[in-house]
């Protein structure tokens, strides 16, 4: 029994070293794990900003009447281009918004960027018109994870 207690004390002494803990990094880690309260307005504003910055980086062209754009890897943000002159896979809210954008383009009405909360509550849907040389040719549909938005608002 005496030998066991000596071994335990020796292990304890070895574990208690003079190594300093970086308290600044420890505090930052603790802050990043705190619960953040973010309002729906903040989520919508940040989603608009993220969506606007994403769509401004895409280059859209027309080749033989077909809308061409290059996909970029944006992690867990899902970007879909929905041209007006092609079949698309839109459904639910996305389809209703697409039909409104298409109607507006047919009647020379400008369609502003739009943000909607999706039914599954894990994504926010950002939509805006897809333009080539000032002419609306389709709709951008960008699904942004709510978690990504909340983390960017909190920082």
PDB file of N, CA and C in Angstrom, residues 5 16 36 39 54 58 67 71 78 98 101 110-111 124 137 143 146 150:
ATOM      1  N   UNK A   5       0.995   4.392  -2.823  1.00  0.00           N
ATOM      2  CA  UNK A   5       0.831   5.817  -2.532  1.00  0.00           C
ATOM      3  C   UNK A   5       2.056   6.610  -2.963  1.00  0.00           C
ATOM      4  N   UNK A  16       2.402  18.026 -12.190  1.00  0.00           N
ATOM      5  CA  UNK A  16       2.365  19.429 -11.769  1.00  0.00           C
ATOM      6  C   UNK A  16       3.694  20.082 -12.125  1.00  0.00           C
ATOM      7  N   UNK A  36     -24.291  32.496 -28.058  1.00  0.00           N
ATOM      8  CA  UNK A  36     -24.492  33.794 -28.673  1.00  0.00           C
ATOM      9  C   UNK A  36     -25.972  33.955 -29.006  1.00  0.00           C
ATOM     10  N   UNK A  39     -30.316  37.882 -33.333  1.00  0.00           N
ATOM     11  CA  UNK A  39     -31.704  38.097 -33.748  1.00  0.00           C
ATOM     12  C   UNK A  39     -31.894  37.708 -35.216  1.00  0.00           C
ATOM     13  N   UNK A  54     -20.998  36.864 -52.569  1.00  0.00           N
ATOM     14  CA  UNK A  54     -20.836  35.652 -53.384  1.00  0.00           C
ATOM     15  C   UNK A  54     -21.236  35.924 -54.828  1.00  0.00           C
ATOM     16  N   UNK A  58     -19.182  35.913 -59.188  1.00  0.00           N
ATOM     17  CA  UNK A  58     -19.475  35.031 -60.314  1.00  0.00           C
ATOM     18  C   UNK A  58     -19.508  35.791 -61.630  1.00  0.00           C
ATOM     19  N   UNK A  67     -27.055  30.080 -70.708  1.00  0.00           N
ATOM     20  CA  UNK A  67     -26.390  30.796 -69.618  1.00  0.00           C
ATOM     21  C   UNK A  67     -25.265  29.918 -69.074  1.00  0.00           C
ATOM     22  N   UNK A  71     -18.939  27.194 -61.428  1.00  0.00           N
ATOM     23  CA  UNK A  71     -19.169  26.908 -60.011  1.00  0.00           C
ATOM     24  C   UNK A  71     -17.878  27.043 -59.234  1.00  0.00           C
ATOM     25  N   UNK A  78     -24.415  26.329 -50.541  1.00  0.00           N
ATOM     26  CA  UNK A  78     -24.858  25.724 -51.799  1.00  0.00           C
ATOM     27  C   UNK A  78     -25.336  26.810 -52.760  1.00  0.00           C
ATOM     28  N   UNK A  98     -38.577  31.789 -57.682  1.00  0.00           N
ATOM     29  CA  UNK A  98     -38.115  31.725 -59.077  1.00  0.00           C
ATOM     30  C   UNK A  98     -39.210  32.225 -60.020  1.00  0.00           C
ATOM     31  N   UNK A 101     -39.456  35.982 -59.801  1.00  0.00           N
ATOM     32  CA  UNK A 101     -38.346  36.624 -60.521  1.00  0.00           C
ATOM     33  C   UNK A 101     -38.581  36.538 -62.033  1.00  0.00           C
ATOM     34  N   UNK A 110     -37.745  45.259 -61.732  1.00  0.00           N
ATOM     35  CA  UNK A 110     -36.496  44.856 -61.094  1.00  0.00           C
ATOM     36  C   UNK A 110     -36.793  43.995 -59.868  1.00  0.00           C
ATOM     37  N   UNK A 111     -36.020  42.942 -59.726  1.00  0.00           N
ATOM     38  CA  UNK A 111     -36.168  42.039 -58.587  1.00  0.00           C
ATOM     39  C   UNK A 111     -35.010  42.250 -57.622  1.00  0.00           C
ATOM     40  N   UNK A 124     -30.656  29.328 -44.651  1.00  0.00           N
ATOM     41  CA  UNK A 124     -31.302  30.566 -45.059  1.00  0.00           C
ATOM     42  C   UNK A 124     -31.135  30.643 -46.575  1.00  0.00           C
ATOM     43  N   UNK A 137     -31.259  37.130 -66.708  1.00  0.00           N
ATOM     44  CA  UNK A 137     -31.341  35.868 -67.454  1.00  0.00           C
ATOM     45  C   UNK A 137     -31.651  34.682 -66.545  1.00  0.00           C
ATOM     46  N   UNK A 143     -28.077  28.729 -50.665  1.00  0.00           N
ATOM     47  CA  UNK A 143     -28.496  28.226 -49.354  1.00  0.00           C
ATOM     48  C   UNK A 143     -27.298  28.321 -48.412  1.00  0.00           C
ATOM     49  N   UNK A 146     -27.389  28.328 -41.380  1.00  0.00           N
ATOM     50  CA  UNK A 146     -27.635  29.303 -40.323  1.00  0.00           C
ATOM     51  C   UNK A 146     -26.441  29.373 -39.367  1.00  0.00           C
ATOM     52  N   UNK A 150     -24.575  32.740 -38.052  1.00  0.00           N
ATOM     53  CA  UNK A 150     -24.508  33.083 -36.631  1.00  0.00           C
ATOM     54  C   UNK A 150     -23.060  33.245 -36.175  1.00  0.00           C
TER      55      UNK A 150
END
